[in-house]
Every structure is written in C-alpha cells, then in structure tokens.
PDB file of C-alpha atoms in Angstrom:
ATOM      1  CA  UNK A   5       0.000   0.000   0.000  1.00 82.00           C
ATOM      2  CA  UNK A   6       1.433   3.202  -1.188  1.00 88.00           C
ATOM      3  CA  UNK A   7       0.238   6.730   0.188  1.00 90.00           C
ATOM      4  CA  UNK A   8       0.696   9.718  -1.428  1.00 90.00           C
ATOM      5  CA  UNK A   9      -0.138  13.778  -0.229  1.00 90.00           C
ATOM      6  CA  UNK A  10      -1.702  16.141  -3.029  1.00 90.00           C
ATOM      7  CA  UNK A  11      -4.066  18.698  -3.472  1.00 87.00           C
ATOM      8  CA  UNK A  12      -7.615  18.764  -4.759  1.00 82.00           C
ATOM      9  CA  UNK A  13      -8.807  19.832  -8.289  1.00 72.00           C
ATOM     10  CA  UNK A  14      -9.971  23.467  -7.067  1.00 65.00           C
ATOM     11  CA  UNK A  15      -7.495  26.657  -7.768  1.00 69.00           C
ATOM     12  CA  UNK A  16      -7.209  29.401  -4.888  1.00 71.00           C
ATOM     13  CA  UNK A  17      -9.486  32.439  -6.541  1.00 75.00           C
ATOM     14  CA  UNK A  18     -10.098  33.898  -3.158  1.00 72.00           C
ATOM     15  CA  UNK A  19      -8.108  36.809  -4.092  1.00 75.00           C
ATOM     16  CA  UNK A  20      -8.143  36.597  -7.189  1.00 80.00           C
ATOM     17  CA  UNK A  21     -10.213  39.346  -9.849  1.00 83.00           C
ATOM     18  CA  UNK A  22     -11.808  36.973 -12.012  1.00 80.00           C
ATOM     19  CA  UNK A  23     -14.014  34.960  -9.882  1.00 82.00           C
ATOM     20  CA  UNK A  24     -15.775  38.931  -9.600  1.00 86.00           C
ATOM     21  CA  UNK A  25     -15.631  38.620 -13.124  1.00 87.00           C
ATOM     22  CA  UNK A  26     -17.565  35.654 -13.212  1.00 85.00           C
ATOM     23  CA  UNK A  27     -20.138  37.008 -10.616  1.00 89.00           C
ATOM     24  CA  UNK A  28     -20.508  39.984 -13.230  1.00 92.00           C
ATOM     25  CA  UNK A  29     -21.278  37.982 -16.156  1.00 92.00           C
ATOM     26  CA  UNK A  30     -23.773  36.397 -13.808  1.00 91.00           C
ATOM     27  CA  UNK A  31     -25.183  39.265 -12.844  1.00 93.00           C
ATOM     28  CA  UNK A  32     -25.605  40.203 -16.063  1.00 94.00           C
ATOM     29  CA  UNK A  33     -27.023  37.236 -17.037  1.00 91.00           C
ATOM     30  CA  UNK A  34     -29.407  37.605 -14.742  1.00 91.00           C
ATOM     31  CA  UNK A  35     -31.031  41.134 -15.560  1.00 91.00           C
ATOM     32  CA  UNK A  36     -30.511  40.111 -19.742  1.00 91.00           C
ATOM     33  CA  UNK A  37     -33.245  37.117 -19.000  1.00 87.00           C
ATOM     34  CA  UNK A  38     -35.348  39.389 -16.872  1.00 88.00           C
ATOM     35  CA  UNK A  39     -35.125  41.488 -19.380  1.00 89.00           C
ATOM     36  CA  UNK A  40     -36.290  38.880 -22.076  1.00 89.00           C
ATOM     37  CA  UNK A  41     -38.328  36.855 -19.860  1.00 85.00           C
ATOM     38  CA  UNK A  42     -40.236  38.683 -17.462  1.00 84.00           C
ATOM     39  CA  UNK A  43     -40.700  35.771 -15.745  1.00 82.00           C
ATOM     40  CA  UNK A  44     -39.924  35.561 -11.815  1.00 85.00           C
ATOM     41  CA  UNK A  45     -39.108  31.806 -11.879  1.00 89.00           C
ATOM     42  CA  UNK A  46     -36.389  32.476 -14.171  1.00 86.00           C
ATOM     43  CA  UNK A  47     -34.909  35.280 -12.486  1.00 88.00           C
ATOM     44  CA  UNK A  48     -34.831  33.496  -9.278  1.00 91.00           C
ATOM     45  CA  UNK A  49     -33.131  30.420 -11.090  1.00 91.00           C
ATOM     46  CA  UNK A  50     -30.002  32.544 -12.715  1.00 90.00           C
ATOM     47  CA  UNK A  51     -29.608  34.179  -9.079  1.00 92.00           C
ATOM     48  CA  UNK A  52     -29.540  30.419  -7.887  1.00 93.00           C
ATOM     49  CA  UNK A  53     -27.212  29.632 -10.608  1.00 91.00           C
ATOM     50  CA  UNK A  54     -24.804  32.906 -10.258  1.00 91.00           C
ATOM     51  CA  UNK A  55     -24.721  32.219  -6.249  1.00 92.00           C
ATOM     52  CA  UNK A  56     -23.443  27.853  -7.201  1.00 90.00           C
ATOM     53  CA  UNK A  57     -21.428  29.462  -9.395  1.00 85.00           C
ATOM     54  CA  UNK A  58     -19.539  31.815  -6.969  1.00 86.00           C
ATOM     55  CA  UNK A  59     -19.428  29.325  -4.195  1.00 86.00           C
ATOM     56  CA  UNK A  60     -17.593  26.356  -6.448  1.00 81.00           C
ATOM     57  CA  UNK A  61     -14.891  28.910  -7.933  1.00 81.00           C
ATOM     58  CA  UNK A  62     -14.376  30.417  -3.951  1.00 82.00           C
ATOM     59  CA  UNK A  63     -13.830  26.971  -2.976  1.00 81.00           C
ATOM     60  CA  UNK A  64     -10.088  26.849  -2.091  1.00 82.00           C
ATOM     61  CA  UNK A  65      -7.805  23.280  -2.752  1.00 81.00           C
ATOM     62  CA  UNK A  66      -7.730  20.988   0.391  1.00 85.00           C
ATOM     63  CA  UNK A  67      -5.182  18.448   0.709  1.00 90.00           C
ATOM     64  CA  UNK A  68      -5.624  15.098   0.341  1.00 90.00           C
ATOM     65  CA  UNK A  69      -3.885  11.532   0.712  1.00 92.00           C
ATOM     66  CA  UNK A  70      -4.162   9.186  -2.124  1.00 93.00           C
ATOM     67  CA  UNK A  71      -4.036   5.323  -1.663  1.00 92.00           C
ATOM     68  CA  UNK A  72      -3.116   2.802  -4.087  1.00 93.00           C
ATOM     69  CA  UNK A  73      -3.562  -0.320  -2.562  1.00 91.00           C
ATOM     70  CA  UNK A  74      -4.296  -4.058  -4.614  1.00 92.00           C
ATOM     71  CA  UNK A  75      -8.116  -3.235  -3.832  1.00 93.00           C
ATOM     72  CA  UNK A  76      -8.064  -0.093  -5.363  1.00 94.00           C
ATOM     73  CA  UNK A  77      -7.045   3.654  -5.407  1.00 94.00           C
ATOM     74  CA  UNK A  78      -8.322   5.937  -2.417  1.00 93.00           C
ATOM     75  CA  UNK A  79      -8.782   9.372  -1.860  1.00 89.00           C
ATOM     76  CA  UNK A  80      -9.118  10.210   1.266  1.00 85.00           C
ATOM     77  CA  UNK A  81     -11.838   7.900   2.509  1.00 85.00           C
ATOM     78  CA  UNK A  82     -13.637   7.300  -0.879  1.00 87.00           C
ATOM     79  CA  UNK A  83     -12.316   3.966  -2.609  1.00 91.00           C
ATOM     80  CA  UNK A  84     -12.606   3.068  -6.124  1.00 93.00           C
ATOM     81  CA  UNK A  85     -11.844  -0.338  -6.585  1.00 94.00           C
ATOM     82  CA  UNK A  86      -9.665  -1.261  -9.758  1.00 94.00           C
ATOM     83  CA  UNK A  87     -12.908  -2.971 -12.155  1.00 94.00           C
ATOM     84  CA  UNK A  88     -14.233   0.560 -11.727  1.00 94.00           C
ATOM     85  CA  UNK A  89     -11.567   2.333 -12.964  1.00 94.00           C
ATOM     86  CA  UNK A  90     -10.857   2.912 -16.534  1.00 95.00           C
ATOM     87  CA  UNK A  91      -7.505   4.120 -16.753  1.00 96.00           C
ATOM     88  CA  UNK A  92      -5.351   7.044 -15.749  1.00 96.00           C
ATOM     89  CA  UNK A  93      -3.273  10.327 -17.301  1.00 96.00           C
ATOM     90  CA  UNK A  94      -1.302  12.827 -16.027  1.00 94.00           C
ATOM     91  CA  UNK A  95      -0.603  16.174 -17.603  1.00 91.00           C
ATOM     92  CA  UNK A  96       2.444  19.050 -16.749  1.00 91.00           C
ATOM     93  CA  UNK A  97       1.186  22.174 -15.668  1.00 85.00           C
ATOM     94  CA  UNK A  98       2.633  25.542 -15.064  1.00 79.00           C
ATOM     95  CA  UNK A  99       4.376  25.856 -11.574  1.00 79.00           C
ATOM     96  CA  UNK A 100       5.863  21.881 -11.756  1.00 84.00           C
ATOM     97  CA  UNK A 101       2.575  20.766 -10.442  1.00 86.00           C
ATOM     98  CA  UNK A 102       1.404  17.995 -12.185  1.00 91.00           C
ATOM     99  CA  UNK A 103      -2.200  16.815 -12.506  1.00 90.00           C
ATOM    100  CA  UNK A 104      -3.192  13.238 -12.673  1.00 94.00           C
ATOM    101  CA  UNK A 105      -6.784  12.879 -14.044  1.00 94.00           C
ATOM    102  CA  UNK A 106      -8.621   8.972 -13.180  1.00 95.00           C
ATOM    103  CA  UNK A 107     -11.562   8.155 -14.895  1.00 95.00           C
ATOM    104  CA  UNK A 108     -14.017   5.601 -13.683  1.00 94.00           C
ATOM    105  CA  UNK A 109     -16.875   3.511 -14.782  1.00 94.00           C
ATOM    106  CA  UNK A 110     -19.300   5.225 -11.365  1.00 88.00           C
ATOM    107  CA  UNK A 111     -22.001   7.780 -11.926  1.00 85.00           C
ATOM    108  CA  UNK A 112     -21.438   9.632  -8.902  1.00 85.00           C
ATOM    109  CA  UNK A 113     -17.889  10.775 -10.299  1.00 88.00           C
ATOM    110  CA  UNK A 114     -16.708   9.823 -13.283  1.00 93.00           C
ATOM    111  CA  UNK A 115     -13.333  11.818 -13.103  1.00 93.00           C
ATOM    112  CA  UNK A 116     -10.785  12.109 -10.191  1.00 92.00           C
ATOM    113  CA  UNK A 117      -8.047  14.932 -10.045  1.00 91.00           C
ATOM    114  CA  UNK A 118      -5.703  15.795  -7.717  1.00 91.00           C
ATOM    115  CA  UNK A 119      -2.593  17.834  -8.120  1.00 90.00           C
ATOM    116  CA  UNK A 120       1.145  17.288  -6.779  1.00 91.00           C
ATOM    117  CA  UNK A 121       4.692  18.639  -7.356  1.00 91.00           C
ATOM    118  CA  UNK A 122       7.044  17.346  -9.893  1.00 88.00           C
ATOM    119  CA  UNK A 123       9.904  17.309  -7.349  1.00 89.00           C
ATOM    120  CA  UNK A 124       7.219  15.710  -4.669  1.00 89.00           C
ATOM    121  CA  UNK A 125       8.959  12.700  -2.963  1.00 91.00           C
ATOM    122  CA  UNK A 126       7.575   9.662  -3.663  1.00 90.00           C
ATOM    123  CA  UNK A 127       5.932  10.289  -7.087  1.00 91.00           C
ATOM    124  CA  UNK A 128       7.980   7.488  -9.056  1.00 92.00           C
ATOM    125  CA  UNK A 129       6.773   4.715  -6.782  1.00 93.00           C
ATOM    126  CA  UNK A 130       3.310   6.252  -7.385  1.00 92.00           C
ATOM    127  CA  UNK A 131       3.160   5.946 -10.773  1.00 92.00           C
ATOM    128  CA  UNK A 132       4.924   2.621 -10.832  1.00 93.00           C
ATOM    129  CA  UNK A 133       2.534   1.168  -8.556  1.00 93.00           C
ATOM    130  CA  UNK A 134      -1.064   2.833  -9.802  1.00 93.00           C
ATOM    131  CA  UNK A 135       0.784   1.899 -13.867  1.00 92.00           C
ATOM    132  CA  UNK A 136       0.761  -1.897 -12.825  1.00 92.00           C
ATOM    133  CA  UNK A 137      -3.104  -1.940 -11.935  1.00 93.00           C
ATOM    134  CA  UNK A 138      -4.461  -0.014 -14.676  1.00 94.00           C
ATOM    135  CA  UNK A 139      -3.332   1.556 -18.103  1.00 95.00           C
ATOM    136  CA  UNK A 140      -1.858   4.868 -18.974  1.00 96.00           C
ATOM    137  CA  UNK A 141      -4.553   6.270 -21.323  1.00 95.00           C
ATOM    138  CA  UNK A 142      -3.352   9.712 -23.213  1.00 94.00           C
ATOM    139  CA  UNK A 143      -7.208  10.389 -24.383  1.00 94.00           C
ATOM    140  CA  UNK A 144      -8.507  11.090 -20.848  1.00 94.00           C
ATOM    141  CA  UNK A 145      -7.534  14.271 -20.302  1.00 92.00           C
ATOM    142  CA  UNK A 146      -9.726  15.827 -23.114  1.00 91.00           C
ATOM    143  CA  UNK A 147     -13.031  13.925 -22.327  1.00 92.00           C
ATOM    144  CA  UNK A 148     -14.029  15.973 -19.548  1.00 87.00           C
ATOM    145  CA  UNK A 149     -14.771  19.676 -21.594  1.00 89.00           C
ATOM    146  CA  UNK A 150     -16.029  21.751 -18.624  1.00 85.00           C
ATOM    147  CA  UNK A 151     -12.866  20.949 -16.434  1.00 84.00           C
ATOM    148  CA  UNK A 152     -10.548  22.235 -19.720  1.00 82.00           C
ATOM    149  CA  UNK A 153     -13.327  25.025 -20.306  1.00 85.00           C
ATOM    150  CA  UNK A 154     -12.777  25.913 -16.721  1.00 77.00           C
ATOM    151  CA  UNK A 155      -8.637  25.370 -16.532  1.00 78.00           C
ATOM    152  CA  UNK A 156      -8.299  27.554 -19.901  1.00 81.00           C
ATOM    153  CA  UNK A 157      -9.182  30.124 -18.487  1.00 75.00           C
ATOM    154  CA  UNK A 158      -7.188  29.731 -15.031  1.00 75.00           C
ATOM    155  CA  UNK A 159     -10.697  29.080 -13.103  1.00 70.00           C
ATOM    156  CA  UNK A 160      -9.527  25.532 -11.898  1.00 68.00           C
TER     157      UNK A 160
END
C-alpha cells in the first residue's frame, strides 16, 4: 500500500479578480433574462445559478492523501476499486505541479483529479505502482470539456 499527499482539483481564486468577473457575467445574465423573460421563476433560477457558481470557484484546494492499494485507489476515505476504474493520465502544468486525471466507470464521479509537485517525494513509486493496476490512457484528459473550459481560463 502506497500513500501519497496532493491537493484537490480546485485553484485558490479567493483573491483573485476573475471569480468577480464571473459574478458579473452572472449578474448580467441575470437582468438580460429578466429582461427577455419577465418571468420571476427564471430570475430566481439565474440568481440560484450565479450564487453555485460563486461558491464552487471560492472553494479553495484541500489536501488530500491518495491510496493505491491491490483493492483499489483511495482518496481520502472514498475507494474506487480497480474494475471501476478505466484508466489514468497525467498532464504538466505551469508551476511543476502535475495533474493526474482517473476516470471511472461510477455515476457519482466519473473523473478524479488531484494535483502534486514534480519534485514531490515519492511520485515514481506512485506511478509505478497505480501503472501496474491499470493503463496509462493519453485520451482522458480531453473527455471531460467543462474541467478544460474551466482550466483555460485559469478558473480551476
């Protein structure tokens, strides 16, 4: 059994300008389909929306362990056992962080990220041990559009 620290998918916008910006465009959103609409209902719903919004992009990375054990990977306390995982990919980022993207076969999440260092100790045996239970698959970073949507412009 191999753990691992990293950090969780989210990106520190706390002080950061553009999560206002993405509060404005909701905002604006917001009056443009009262505008159109006149309806109440759909006011209240792109309020609802713009307030989801700015509470996921506020949300601020938390650290977490990763397991790889012969059952299965584990994040924290959620595991995944290996017939529900698909495969894995990892992909360099900015900063040596590194981001390792699993997909599984579960509705409740079908992607897992989590972020560590390039120079983090430990990292080789990680991806020695999780490459012998399931296969390195290149394609799996570009299946999940809203996470690149969201990276490409520096909101995850």
């Amino acid at each position: 059994m191999l753990k691992i620290p990293a950090k969780s998918k989210y990106k520190d916008l706390s002080s950061d300008t553009k999560i206002y910006y993405a509060l404005a465009i909701g905002i604006f959103i917001t009056i443009l389909s009262y505008i159109l609409y006149r309806g109440f209902l759909v006011t209240l719903t792109m309020i609802a929306s713009t307030i989801v919004v700015y509470i996921l992009l506020s949300r601020k990375p938390r650290k977490t362990i990763v397991t790889v054990s012969e059952e299965g990977i584990m994040f924290d306390e959620d595991l995944i056992t290996w017939n529900n995982v698909i495969g894995w990919a990892s992909v360099e980022l900015e900063d040596d962080m590194i981001e390792f993207v699993v997909e599984t076969t579960t509705v409740r999440k079908k992607f897992y990220y989590f972020y560590m260092p390039g120079s983090q100790k430990g990292l080789k045996e990680f991806v020695l041990e999780i490459g012998k239970h399931i296969p390195y698959m290149e394609d799996i970073p570009a299946k999940n559009v809203v996470h690149n949507f969201l990276r490409r412009f520096e909101l995850m």
